[in-house]
Coordinates of N, CA, C and O in Angstrom, one line a residue:
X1 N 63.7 -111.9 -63.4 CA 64.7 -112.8 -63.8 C 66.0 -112.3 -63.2 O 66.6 -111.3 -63.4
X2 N 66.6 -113.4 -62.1 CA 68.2 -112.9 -61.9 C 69.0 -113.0 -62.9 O 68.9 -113.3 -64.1
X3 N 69.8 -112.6 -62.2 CA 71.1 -112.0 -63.4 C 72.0 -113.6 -63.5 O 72.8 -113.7 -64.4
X4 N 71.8 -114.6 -62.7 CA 72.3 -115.9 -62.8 C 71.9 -116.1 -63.8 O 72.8 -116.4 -64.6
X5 N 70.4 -116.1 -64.4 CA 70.0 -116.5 -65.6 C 70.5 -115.9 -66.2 O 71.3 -116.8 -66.5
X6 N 70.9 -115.0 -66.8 CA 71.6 -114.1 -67.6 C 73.0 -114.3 -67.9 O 73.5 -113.5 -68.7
X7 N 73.8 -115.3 -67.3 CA 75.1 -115.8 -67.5 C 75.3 -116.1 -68.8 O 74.5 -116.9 -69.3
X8 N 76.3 -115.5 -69.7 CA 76.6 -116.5 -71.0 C 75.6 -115.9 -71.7 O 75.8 -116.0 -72.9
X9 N 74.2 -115.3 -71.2 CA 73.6 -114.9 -72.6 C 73.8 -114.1 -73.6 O 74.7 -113.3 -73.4
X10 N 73.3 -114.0 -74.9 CA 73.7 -112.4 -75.2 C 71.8 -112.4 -75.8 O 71.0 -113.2 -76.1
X11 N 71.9 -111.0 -75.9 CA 70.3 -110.3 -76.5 C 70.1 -109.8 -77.8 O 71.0 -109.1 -78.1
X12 N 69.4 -109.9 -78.5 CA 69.0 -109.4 -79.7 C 67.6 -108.6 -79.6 O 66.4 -109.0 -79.3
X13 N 67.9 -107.7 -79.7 CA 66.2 -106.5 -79.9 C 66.1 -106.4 -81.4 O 67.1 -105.9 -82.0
X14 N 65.0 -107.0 -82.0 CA 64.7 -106.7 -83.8 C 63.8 -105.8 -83.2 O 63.4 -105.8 -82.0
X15 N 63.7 -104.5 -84.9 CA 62.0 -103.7 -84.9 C 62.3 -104.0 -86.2 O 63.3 -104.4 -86.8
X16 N 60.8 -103.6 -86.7 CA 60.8 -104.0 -87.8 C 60.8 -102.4 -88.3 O 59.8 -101.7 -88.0
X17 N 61.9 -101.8 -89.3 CA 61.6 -100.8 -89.9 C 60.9 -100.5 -90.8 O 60.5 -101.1 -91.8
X18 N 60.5 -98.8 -90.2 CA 59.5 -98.2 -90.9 C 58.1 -99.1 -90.7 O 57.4 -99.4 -91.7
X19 N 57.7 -99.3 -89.6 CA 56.5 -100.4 -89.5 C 55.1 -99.7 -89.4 O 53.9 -100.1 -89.5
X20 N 55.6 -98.4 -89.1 CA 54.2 -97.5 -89.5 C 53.7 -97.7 -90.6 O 52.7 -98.2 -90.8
X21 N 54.7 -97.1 -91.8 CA 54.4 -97.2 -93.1 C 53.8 -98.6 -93.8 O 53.4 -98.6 -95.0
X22 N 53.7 -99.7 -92.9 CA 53.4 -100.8 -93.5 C 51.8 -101.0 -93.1 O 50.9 -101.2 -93.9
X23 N 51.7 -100.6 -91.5 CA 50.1 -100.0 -91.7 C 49.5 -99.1 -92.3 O 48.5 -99.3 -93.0
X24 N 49.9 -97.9 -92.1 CA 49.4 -96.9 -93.2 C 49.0 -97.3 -94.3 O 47.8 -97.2 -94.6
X25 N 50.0 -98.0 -95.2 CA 49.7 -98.4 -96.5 C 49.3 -99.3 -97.0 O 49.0 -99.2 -98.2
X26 N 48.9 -100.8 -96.1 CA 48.6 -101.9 -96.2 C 47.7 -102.1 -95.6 O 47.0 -102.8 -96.2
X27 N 47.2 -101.6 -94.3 CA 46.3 -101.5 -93.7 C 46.6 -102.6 -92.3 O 47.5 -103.5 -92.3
X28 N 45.9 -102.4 -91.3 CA 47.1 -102.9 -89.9 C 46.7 -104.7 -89.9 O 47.1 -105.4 -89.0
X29 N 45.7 -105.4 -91.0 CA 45.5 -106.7 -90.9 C 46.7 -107.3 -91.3 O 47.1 -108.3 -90.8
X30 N 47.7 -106.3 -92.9 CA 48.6 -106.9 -93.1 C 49.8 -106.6 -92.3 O 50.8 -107.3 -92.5
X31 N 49.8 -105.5 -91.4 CA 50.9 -105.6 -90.4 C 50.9 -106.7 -89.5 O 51.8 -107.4 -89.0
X32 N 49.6 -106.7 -89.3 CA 49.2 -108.0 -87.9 C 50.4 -109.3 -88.4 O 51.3 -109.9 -87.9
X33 N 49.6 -109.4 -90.0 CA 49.9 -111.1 -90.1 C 51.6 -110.3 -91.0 O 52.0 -110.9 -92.0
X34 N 52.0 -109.5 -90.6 CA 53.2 -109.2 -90.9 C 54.5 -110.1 -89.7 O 55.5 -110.8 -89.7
X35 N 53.5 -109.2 -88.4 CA 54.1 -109.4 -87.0 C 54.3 -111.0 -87.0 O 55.3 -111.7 -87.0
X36 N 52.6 -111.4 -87.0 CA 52.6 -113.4 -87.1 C 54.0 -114.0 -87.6 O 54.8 -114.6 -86.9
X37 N 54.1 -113.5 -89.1 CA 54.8 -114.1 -90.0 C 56.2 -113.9 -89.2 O 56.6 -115.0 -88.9
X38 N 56.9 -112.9 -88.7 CA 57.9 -112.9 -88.5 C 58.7 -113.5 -87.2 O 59.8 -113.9 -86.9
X39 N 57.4 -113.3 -86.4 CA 57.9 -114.5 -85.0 C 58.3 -116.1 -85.6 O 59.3 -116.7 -85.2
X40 N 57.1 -116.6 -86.8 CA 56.9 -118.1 -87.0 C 58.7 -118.3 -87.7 O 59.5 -119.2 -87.5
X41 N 58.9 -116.9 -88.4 CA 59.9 -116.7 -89.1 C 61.6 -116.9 -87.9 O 62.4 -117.7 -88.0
X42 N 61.6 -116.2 -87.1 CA 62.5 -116.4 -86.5 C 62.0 -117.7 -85.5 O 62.9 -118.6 -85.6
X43 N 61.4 -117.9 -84.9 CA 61.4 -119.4 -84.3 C 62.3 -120.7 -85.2 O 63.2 -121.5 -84.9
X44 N 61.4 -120.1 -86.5 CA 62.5 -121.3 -87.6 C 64.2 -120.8 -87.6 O 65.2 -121.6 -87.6
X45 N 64.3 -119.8 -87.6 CA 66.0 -119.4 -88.1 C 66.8 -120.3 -87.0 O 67.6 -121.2 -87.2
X46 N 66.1 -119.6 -85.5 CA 67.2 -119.4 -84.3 C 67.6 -120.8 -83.6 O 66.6 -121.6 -83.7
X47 N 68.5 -121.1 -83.1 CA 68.8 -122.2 -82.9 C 67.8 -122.9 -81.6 O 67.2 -122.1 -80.9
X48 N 67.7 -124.3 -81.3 CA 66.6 -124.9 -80.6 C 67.0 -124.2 -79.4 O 65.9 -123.8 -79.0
X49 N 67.7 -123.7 -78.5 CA 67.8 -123.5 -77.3 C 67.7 -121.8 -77.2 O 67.8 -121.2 -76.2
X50 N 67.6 -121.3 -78.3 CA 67.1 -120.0 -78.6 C 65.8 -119.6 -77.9 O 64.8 -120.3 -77.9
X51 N 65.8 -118.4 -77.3 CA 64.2 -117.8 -76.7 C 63.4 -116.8 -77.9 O 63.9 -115.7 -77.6
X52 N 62.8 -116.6 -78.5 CA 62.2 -115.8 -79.0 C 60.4 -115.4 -78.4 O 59.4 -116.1 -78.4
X53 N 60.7 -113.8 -77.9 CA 59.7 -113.2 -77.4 C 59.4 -111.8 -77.9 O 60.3 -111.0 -77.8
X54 N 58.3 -111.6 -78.3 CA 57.6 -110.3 -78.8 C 57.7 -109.2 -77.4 O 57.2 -109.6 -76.4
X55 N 58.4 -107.9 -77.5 CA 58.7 -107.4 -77.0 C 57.5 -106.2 -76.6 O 57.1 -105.8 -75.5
X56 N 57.0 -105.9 -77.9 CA 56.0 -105.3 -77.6 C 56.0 -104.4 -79.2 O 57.0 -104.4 -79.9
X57 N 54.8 -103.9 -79.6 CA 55.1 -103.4 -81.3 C 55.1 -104.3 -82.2 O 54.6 -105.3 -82.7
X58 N 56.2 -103.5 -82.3 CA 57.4 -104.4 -83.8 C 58.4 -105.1 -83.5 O 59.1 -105.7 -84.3
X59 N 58.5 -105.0 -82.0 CA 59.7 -105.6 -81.7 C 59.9 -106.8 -80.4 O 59.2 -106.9 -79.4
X60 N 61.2 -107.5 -81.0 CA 61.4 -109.1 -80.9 C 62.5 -108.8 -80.0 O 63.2 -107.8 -79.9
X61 N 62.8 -110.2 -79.0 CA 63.7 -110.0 -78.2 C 64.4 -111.7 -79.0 O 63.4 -112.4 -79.4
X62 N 65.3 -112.2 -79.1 CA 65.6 -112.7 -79.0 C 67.3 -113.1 -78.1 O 68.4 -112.5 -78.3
X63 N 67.0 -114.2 -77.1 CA 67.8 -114.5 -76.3 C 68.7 -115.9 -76.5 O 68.1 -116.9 -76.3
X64 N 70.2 -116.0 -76.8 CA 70.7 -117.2 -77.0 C 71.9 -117.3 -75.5 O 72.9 -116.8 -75.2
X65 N 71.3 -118.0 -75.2 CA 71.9 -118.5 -73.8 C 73.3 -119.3 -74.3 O 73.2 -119.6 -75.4
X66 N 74.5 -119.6 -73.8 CA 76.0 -120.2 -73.7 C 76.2 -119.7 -75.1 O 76.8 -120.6 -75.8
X67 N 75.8 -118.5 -75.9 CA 76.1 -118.5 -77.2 C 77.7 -117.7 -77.3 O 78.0 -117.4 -76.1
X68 N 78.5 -117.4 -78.0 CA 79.6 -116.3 -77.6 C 79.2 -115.3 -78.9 O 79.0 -115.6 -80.1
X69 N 79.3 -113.8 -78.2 CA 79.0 -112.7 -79.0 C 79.1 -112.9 -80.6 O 78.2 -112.5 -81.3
X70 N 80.2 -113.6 -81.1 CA 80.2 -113.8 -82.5 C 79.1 -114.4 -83.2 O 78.6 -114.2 -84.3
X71 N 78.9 -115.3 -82.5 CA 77.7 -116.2 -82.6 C 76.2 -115.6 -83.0 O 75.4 -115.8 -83.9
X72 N 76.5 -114.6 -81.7 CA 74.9 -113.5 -81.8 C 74.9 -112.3 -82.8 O 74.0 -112.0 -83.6
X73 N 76.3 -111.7 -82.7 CA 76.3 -110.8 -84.0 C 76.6 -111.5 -85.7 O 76.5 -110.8 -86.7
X74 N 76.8 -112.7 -85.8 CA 76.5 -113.4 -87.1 C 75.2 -114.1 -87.7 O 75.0 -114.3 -88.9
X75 N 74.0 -114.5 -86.4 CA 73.0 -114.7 -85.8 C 71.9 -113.4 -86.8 O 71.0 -113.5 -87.5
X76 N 72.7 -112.1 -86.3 CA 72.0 -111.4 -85.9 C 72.2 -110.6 -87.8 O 71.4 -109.9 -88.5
X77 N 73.2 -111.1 -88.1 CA 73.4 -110.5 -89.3 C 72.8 -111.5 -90.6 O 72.4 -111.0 -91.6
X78 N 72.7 -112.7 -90.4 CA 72.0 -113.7 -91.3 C 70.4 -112.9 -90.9 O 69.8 -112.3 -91.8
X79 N 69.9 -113.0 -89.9 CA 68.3 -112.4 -89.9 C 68.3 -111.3 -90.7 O 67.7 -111.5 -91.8
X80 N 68.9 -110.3 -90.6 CA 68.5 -109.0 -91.3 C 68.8 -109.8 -93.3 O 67.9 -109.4 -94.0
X81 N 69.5 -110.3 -93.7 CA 69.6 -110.8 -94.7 C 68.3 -111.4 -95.2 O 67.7 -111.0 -96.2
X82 N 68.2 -112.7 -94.2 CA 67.0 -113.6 -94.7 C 65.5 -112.7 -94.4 O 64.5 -112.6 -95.1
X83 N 65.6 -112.4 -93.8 CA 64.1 -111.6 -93.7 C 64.3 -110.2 -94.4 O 63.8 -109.3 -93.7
X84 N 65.1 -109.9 -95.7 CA 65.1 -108.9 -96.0 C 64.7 -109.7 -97.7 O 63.9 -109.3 -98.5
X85 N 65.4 -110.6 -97.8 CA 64.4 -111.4 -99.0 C 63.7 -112.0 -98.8 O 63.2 -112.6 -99.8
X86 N 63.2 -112.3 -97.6 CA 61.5 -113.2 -97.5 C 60.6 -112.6 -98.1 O 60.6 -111.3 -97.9
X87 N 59.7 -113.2 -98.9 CA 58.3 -112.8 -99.7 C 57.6 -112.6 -98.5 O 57.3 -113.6 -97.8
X88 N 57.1 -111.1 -97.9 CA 56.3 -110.8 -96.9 C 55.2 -110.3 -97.6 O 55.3 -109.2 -98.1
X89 N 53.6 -111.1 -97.7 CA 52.8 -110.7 -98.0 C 52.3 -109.6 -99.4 O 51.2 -109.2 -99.8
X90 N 53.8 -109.4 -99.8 CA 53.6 -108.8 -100.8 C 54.2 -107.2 -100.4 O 54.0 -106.3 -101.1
X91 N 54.6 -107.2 -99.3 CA 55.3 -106.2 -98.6 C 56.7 -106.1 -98.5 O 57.4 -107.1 -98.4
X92 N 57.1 -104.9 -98.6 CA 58.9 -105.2 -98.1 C 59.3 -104.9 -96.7 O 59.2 -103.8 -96.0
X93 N 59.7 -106.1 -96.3 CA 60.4 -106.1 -94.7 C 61.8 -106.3 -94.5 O 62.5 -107.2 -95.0
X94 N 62.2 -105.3 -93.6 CA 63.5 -105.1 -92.9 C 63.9 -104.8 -91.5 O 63.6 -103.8 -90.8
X95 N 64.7 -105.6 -91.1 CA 64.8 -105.3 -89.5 C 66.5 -104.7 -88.8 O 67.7 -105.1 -88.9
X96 N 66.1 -103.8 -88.1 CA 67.4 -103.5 -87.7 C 67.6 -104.3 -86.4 O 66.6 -104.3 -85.6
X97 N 69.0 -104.9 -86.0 CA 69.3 -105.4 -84.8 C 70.3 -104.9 -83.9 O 71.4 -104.5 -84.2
X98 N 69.9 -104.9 -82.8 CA 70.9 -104.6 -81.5 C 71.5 -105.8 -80.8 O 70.8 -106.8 -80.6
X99 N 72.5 -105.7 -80.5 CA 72.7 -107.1 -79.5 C 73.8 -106.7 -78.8 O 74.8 -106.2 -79.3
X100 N 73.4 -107.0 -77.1 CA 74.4 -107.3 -76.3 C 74.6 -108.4 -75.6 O 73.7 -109.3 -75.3
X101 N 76.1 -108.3 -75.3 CA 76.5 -110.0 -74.4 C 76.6 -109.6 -73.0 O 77.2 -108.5 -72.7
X102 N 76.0 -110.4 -72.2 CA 75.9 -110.8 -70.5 C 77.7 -110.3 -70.4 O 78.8 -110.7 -70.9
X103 N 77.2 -109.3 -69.4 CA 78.8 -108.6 -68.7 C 78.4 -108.8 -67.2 O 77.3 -108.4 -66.8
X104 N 79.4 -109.5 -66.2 CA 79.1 -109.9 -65.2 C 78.5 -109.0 -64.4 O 78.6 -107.8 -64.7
X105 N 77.9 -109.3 -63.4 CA 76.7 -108.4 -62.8 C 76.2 -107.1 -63.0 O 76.1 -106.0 -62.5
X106 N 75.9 -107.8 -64.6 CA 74.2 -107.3 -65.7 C 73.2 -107.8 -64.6 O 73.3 -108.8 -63.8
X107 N 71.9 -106.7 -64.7 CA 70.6 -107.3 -64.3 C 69.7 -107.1 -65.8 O 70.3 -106.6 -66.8
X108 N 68.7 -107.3 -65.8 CA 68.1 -108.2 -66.9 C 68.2 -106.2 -67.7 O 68.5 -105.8 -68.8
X109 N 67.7 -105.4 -66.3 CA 67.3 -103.8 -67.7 C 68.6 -103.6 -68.1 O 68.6 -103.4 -69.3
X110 N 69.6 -103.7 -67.6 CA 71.0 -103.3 -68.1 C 71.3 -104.0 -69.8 O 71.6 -103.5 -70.8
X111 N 70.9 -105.6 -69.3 CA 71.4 -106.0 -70.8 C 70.3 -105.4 -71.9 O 70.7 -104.9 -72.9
X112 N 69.1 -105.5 -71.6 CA 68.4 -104.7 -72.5 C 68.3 -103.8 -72.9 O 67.9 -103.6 -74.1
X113 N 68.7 -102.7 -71.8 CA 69.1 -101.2 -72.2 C 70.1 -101.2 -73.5 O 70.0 -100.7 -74.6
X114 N 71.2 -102.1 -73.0 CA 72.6 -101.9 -73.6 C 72.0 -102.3 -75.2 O 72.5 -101.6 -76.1
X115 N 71.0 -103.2 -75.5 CA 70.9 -104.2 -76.9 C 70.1 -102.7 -77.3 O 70.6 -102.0 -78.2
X116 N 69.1 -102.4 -76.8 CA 68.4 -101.1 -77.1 C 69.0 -99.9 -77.9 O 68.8 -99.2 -78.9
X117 N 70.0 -100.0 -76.9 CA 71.5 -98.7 -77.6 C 71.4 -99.5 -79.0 O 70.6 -99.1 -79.9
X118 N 72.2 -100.4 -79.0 CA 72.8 -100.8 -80.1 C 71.7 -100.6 -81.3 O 71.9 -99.9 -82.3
X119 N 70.2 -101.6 -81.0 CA 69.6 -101.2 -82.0 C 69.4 -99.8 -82.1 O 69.6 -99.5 -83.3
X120 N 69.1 -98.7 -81.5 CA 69.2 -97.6 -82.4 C 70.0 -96.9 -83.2 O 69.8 -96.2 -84.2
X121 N 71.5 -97.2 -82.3 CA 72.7 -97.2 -83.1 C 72.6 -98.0 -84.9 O 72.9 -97.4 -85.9
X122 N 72.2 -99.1 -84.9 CA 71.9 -100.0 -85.9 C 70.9 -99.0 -86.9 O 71.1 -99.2 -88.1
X123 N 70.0 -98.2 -86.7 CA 68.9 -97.5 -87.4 C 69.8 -96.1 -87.7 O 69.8 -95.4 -88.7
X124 N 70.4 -96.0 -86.9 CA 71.1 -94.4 -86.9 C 71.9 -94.6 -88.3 O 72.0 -93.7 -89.0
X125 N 72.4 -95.9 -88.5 CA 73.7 -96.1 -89.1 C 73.0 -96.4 -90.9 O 73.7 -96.6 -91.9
X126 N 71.8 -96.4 -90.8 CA 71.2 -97.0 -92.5 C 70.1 -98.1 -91.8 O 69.4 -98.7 -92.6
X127 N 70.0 -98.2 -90.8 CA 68.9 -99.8 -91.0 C 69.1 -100.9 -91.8 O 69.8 -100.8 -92.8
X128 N 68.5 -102.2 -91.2 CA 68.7 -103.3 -92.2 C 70.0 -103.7 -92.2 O 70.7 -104.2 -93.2
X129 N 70.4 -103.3 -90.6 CA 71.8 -104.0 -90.1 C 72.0 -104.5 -88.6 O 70.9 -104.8 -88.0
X130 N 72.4 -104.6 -88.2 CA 73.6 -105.0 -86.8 C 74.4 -104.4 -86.2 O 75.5 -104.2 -86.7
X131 N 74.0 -104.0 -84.8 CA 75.3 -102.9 -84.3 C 75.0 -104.1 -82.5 O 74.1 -104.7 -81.9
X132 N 76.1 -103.7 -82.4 CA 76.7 -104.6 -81.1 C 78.2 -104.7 -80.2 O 79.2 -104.1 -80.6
X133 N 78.3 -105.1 -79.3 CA 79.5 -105.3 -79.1 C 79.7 -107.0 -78.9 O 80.9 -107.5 -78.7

């Protein structure tokens, strides 16, 4: 992906915290249809020109193209809300979010790296938040 595509975007990295403990304790069929649930889940939230892609794990990329940072860090703070009261299987789910906005000649690892920062920043800070610029 060039970095033209990358104009105007900004990134969201979800994990889903503590996602071991949800296999361990539930066993990995209800993690599976944990993971299911929460892609079907953000497909619905994010807006139609929104990209949502499973990053690998627990974790979700989501990409909002011409959005402006407020947009993605308000985005990004309604998810951790709504999917912190969604009835998950009978499970409790929580996601921490990172998000960064397209800085002119970003290539695709840079903006990812940067959203990466943030989510761990976001877990460092309590989880079951948003950290961004």
């Amino acid at each position: 992906m060039g970095s033209d595509i990358l104009k105007r975007n900004n990134v969201l990295i979800l994990d889903i915290n503590h996602f071991k403990q949800v296999n361990d304790t539930y066993g990995h069929q209800t993690g599976d249809a944990v993971l299911q649930e929460l892609a079907v889940r953000l497909e619905a939230e994010v807006g139609s020109d929104d990209i949502v892609v499973r990053l690998g794990g627990e974790e979700f990329v989501v990409v909002m193209p011409d959005a402006a940072v407020e947009d993605a860090l308000a985005m990004g703070n309604a998810l951790c809300t709504r999917i912190a009261l969604a009835a998950w299987q009978h499970v409790p789910v929580t996601v921490s979010i990172g998000v960064a906005a397209y800085v002119p000649g970003d290539k695709v690892g840079n903006l990812q790296s940067r959203a990466d920062g943030f989510l761990y920043k976001a877990k460092a800070n309590g989880r079951n938040r948003v950290s961004g610029n």
